[in-house]
mmCIF file of C-alpha atoms and ligand atoms in Angstrom:
data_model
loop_
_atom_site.group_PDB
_atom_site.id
_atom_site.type_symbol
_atom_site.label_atom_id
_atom_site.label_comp_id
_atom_site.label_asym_id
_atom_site.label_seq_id
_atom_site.Cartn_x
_atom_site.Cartn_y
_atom_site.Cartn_z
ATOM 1 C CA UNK A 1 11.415 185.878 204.894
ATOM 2 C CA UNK A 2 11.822 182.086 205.446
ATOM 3 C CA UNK A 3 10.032 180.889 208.692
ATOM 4 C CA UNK A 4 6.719 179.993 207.790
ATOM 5 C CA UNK A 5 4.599 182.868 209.016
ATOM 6 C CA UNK A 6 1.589 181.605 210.220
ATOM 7 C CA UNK A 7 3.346 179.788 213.192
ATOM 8 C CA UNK A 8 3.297 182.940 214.715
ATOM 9 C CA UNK A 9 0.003 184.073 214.233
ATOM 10 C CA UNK A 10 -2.145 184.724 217.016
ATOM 11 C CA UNK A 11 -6.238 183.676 216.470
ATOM 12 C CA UNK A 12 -7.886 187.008 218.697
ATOM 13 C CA UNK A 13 -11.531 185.029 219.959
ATOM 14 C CA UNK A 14 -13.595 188.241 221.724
ATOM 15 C CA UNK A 15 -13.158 185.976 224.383
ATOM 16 C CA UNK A 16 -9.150 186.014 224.390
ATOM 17 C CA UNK A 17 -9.730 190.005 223.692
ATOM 18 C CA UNK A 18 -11.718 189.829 226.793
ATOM 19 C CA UNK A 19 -8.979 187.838 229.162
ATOM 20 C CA UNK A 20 -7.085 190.697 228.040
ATOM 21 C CA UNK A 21 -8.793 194.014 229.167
ATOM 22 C CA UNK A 22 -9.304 191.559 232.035
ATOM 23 C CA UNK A 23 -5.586 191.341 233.011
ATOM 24 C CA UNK A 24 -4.512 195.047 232.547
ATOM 25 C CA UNK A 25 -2.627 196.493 235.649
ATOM 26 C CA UNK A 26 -3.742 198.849 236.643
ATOM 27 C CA UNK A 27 -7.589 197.629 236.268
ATOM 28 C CA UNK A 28 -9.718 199.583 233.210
ATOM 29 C CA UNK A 29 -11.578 202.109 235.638
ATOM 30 C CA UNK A 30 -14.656 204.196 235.539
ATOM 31 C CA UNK A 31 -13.393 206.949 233.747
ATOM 32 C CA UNK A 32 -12.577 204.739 230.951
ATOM 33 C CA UNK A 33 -15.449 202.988 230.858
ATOM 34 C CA UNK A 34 -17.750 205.604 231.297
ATOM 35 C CA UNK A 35 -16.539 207.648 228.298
ATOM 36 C CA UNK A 36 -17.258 204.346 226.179
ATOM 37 C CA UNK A 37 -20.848 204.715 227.567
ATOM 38 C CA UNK A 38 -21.378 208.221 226.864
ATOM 39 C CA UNK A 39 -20.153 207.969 223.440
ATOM 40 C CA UNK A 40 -22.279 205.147 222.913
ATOM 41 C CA UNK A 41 -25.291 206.895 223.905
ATOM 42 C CA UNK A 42 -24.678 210.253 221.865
ATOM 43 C CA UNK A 43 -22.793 208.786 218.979
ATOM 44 C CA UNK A 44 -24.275 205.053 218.331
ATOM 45 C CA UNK A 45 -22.118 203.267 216.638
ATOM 46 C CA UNK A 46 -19.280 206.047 215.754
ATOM 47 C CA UNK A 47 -18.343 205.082 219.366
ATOM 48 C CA UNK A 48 -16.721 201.772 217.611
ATOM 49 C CA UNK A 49 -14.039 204.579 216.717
ATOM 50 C CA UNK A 50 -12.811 204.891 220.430
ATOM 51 C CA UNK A 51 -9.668 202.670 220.752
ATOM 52 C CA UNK A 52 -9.451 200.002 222.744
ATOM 53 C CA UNK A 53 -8.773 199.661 226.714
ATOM 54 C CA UNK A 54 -5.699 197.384 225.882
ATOM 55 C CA UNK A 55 -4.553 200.057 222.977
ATOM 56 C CA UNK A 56 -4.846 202.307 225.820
ATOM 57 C CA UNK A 57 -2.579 201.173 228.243
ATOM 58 C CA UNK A 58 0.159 200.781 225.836
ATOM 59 C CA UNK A 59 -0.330 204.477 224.621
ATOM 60 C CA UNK A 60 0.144 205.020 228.570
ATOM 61 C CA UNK A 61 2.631 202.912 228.948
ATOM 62 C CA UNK A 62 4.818 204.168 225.975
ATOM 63 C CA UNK A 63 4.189 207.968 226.810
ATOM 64 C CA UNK A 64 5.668 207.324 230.386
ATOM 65 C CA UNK A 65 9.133 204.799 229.367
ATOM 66 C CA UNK A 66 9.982 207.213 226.725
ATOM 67 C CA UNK A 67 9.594 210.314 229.208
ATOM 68 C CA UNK A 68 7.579 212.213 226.486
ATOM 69 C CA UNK A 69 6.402 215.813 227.655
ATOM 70 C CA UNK A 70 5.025 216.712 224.656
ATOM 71 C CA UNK A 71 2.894 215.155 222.602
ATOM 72 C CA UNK A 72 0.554 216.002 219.523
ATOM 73 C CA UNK A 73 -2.246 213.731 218.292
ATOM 74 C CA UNK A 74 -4.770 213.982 215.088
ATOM 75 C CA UNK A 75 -7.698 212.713 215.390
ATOM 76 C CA UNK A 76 -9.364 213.303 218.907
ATOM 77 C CA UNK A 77 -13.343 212.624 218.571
ATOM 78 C CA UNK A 78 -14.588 212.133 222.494
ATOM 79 C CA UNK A 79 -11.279 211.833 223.670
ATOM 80 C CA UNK A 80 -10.091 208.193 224.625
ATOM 81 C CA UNK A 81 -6.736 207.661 223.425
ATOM 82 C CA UNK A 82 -6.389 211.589 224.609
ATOM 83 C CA UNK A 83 -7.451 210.387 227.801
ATOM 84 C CA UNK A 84 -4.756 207.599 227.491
ATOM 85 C CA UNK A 85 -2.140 209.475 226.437
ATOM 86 C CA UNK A 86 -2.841 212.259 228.867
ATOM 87 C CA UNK A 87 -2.397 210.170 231.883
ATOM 88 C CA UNK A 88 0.929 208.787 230.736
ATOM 89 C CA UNK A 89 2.560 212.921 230.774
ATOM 90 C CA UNK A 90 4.307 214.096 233.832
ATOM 91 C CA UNK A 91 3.421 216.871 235.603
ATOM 92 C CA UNK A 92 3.857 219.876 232.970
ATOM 93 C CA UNK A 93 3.448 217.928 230.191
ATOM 94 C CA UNK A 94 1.617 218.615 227.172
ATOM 95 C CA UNK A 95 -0.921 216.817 224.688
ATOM 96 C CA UNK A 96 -2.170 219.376 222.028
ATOM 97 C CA UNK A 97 -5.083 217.475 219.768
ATOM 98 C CA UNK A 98 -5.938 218.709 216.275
ATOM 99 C CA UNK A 99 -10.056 217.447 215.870
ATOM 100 C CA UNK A 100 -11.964 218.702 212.783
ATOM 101 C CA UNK A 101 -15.412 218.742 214.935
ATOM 102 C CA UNK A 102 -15.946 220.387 218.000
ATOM 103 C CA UNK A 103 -19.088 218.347 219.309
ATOM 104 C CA UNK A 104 -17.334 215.280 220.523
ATOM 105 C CA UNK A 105 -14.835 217.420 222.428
ATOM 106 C CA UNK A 106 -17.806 218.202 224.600
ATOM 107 C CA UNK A 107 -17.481 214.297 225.608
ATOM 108 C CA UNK A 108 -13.748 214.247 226.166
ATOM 109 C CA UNK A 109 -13.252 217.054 228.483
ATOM 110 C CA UNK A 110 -16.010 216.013 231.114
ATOM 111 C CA UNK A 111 -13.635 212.508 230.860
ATOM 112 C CA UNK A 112 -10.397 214.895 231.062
ATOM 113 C CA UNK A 113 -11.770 216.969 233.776
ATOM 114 C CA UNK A 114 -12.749 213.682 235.714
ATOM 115 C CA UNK A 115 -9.759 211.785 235.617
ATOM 116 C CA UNK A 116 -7.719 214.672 236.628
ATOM 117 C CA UNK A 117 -5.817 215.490 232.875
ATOM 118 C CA UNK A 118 -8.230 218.421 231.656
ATOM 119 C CA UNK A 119 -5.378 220.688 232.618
ATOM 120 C CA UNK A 120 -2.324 219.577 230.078
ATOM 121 C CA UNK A 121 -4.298 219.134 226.923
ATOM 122 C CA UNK A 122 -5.223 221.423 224.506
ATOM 123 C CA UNK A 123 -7.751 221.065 221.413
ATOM 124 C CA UNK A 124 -7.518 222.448 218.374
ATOM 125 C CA UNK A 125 -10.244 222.667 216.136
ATOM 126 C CA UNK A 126 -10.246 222.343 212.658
ATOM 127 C CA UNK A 127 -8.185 220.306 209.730
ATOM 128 C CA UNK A 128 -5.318 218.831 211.011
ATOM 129 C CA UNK A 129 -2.894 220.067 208.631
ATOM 130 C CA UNK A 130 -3.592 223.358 208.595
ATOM 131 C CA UNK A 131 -3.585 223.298 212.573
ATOM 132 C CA UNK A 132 0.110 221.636 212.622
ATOM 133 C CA UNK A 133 0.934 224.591 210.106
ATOM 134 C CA UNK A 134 0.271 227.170 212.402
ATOM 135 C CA UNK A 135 1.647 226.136 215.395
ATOM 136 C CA UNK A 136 4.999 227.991 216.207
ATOM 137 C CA UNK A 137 8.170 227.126 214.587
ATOM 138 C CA UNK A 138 9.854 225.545 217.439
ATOM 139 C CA UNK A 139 7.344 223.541 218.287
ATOM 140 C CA UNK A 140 8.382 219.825 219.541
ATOM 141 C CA UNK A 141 6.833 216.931 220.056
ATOM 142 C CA UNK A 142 8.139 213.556 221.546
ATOM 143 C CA UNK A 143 5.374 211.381 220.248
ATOM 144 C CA UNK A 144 2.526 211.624 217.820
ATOM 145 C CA UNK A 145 -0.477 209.714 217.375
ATOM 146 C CA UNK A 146 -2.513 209.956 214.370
ATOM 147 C CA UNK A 147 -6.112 208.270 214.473
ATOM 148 C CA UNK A 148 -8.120 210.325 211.882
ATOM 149 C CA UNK A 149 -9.040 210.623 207.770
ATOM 150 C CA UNK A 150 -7.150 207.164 206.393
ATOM 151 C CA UNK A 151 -6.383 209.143 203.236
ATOM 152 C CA UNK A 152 -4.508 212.134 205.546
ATOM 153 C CA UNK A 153 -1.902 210.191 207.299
ATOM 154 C CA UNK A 154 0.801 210.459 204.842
ATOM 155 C CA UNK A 155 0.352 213.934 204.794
ATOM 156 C CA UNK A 156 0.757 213.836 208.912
ATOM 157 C CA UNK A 157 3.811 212.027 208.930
ATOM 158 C CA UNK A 158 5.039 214.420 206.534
ATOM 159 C CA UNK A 159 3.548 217.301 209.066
ATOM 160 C CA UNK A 160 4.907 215.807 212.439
ATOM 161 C CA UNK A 161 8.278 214.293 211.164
ATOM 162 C CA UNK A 162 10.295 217.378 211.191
ATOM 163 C CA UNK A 163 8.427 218.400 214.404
ATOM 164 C CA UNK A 164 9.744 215.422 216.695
ATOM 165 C CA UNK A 165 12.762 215.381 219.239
ATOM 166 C CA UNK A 166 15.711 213.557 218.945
ATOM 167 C CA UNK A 167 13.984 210.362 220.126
ATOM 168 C CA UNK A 168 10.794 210.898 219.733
ATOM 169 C CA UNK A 169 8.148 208.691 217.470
ATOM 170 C CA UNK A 170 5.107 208.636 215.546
ATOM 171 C CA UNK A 171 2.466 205.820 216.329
ATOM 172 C CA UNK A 172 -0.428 205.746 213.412
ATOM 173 C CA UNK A 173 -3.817 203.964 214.451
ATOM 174 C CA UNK A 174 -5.537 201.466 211.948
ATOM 175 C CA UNK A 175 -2.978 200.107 209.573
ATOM 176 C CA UNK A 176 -4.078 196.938 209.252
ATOM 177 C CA UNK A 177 -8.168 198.188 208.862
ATOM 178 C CA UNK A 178 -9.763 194.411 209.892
ATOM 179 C CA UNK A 179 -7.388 192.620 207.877
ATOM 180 C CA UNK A 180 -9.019 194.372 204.887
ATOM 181 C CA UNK A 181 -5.468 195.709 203.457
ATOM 182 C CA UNK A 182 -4.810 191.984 202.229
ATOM 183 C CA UNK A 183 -8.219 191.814 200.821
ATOM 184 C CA UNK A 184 -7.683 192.320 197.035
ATOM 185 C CA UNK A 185 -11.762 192.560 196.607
ATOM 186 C CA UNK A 186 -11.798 195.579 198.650
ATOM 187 C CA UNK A 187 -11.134 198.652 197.188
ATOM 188 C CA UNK A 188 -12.876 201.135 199.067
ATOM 189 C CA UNK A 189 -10.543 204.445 199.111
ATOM 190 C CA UNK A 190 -9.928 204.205 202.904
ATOM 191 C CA UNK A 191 -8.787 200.485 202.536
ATOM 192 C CA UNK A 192 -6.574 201.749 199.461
ATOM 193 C CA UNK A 193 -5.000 204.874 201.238
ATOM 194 C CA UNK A 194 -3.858 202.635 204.151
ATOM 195 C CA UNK A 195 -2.296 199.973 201.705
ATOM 196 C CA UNK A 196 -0.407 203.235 199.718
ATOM 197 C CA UNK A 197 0.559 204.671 203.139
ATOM 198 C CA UNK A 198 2.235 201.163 204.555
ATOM 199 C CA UNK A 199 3.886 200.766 201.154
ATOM 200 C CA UNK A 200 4.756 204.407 201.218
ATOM 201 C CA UNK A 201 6.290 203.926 204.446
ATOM 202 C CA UNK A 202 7.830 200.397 203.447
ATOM 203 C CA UNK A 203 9.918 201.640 200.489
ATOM 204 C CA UNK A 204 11.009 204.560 202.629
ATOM 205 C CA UNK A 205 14.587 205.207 203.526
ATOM 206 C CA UNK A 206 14.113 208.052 205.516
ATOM 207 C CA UNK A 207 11.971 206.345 208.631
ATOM 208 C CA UNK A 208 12.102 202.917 210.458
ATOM 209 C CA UNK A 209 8.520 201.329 210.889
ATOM 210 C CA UNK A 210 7.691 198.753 212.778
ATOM 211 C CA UNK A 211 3.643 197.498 211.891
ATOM 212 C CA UNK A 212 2.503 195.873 215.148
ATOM 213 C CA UNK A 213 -0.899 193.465 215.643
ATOM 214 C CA UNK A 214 -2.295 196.013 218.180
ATOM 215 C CA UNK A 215 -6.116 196.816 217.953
ATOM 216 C CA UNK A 216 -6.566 197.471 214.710
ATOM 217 C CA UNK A 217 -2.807 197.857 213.354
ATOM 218 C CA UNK A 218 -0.380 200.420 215.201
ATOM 219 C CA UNK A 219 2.731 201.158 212.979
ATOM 220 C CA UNK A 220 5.425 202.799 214.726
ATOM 221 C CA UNK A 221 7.413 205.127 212.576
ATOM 222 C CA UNK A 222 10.669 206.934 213.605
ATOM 223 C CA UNK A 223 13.453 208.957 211.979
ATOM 224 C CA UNK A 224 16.028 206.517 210.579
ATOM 225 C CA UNK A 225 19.297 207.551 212.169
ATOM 226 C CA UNK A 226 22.794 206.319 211.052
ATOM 227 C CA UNK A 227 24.558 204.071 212.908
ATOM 228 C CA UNK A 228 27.571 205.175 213.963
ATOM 229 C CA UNK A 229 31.053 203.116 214.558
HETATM 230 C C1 SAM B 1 -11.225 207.414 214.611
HETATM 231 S S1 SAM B 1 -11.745 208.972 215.192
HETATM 232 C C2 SAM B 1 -10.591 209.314 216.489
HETATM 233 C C3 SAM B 1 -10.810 208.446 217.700
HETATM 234 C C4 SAM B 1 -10.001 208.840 218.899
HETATM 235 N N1 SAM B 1 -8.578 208.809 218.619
HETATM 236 C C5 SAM B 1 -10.343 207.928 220.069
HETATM 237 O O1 SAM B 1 -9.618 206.974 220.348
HETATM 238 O O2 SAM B 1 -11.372 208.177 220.696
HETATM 239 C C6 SAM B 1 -11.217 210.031 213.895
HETATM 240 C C7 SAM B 1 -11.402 211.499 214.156
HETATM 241 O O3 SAM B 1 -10.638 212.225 213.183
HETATM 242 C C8 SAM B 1 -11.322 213.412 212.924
HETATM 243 N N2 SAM B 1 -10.843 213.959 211.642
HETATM 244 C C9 SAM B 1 -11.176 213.565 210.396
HETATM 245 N N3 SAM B 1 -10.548 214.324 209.476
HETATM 246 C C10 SAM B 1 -9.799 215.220 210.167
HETATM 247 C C11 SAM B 1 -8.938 216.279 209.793
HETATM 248 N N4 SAM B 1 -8.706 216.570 208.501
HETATM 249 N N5 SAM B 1 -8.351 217.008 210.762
HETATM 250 C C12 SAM B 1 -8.573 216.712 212.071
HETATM 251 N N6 SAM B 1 -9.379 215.723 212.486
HETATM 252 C C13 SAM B 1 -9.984 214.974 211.555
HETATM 253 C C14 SAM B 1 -12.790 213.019 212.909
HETATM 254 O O4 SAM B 1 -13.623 214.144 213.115
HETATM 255 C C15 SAM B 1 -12.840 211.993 214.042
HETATM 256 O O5 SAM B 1 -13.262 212.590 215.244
#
């Protein structure tokens, strides 16, 4: 690397984060923000685990330019990003959730069922790996989005690689953890599994991963393909 990095670094104020969700076309709406409320309300400050309305619209936004139709994510709790990623499909499509507990699912689907995407997702309860497991062998996915135990996700991109299409792509939630991956005082095991995992994935020659500054870190991971003549 030789351009001095911090020319390009980008100070996020709340306030800038703010001009953001304030600029988003189409407008946050109702459903949105009244799924932040109820989780608030039931699940205090847990709800600080809901992504964000800008993280949102991109997991919209990519779902519908890369024409998935099916689409797997770990990690559901009351269902935002589901709700995100669910209003990206086309008619028909597909969003199957694995989600260890089934109380915050009680959240999500009264947001599903009110914006309309209740219909095309399905929830399955229990540990994520064992749930990927059993799903039938020709089951595809064109994007996966993993948002769930820091010290699982190498073990989900292990799951979900073989399980994408041609062109599909894995998107994993939270690899940069409040800057605290470049903290060398912290050591806490969920700050150390996301440093092994983006090393993992960094000395990889099996994947191309692209760590972008979204929310809280959003690598995008893909099947390295050779390029042909
Ligand atoms: C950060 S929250 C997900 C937030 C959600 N993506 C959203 O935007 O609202 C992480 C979730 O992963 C779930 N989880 C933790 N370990 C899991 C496992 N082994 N299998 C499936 N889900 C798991 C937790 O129960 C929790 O609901």
């Amino acid at each position: 690397m030789t351009a001095d990095p911090s020319t390009r670094v980008l100070p996020l104020s709340p306030e800038l984060q703010r001009y953001v969700l304030d600029h988003l076309n189409p407008p946050v709406d109702a459903v949105v923000t009244g799924l932040a409320r109820a989780t608030a309300e039931r699940f205090g400050d847990l709800a600080g685990m809901n992504i964000g309305a800008d993280q949102g619209a991109l997991l919209r936004f990519l779902v519908q330019i890369s024409g998935a139709r099916s689409v797997a994510e770990v990690g559901t709790f009351t269902g935002m990003s589901a709700l995100w990623l669910a209003r990206g499909l086309p008619a028909g499509g597909r969003l199957t959730c694995f989600e260890l507990r089934p109380e915050p699912i009680e959240l999500a689907r009264v947001a599903w069922s009110a914006a309309g995407v209740a219909d095309r997702i399905e929830v399955i309860i229990g540990p994520a790996l064992d749930g990927i497991a059993a799903m039938p062998d020709d089951w595809r996915i064109d994007l996966g989005f993993v948002d769930a135990d820091k010290g699982g996700y190498l073990g989900y991109v292990d799951a979900l690689l073989p399980r994408l299409t041609p062109t599909g792509f894995l998107l994993l939630d939270n690899t940069l953890w409040s800057g605290r991956v470049i903290d060398p005082h912290d050591t806490e095991p969920d700050t150390e599994a996301i440093r092994q995992l983006n090393a993992a994935l960094a000395a990889r020659g099996d994947v191309d991963v692209v760590p972008l500054t979204v929310g809280d870190g959003l690598t995008v991971v893909r099947p390295r393909t050779p390029i042909e003549d």
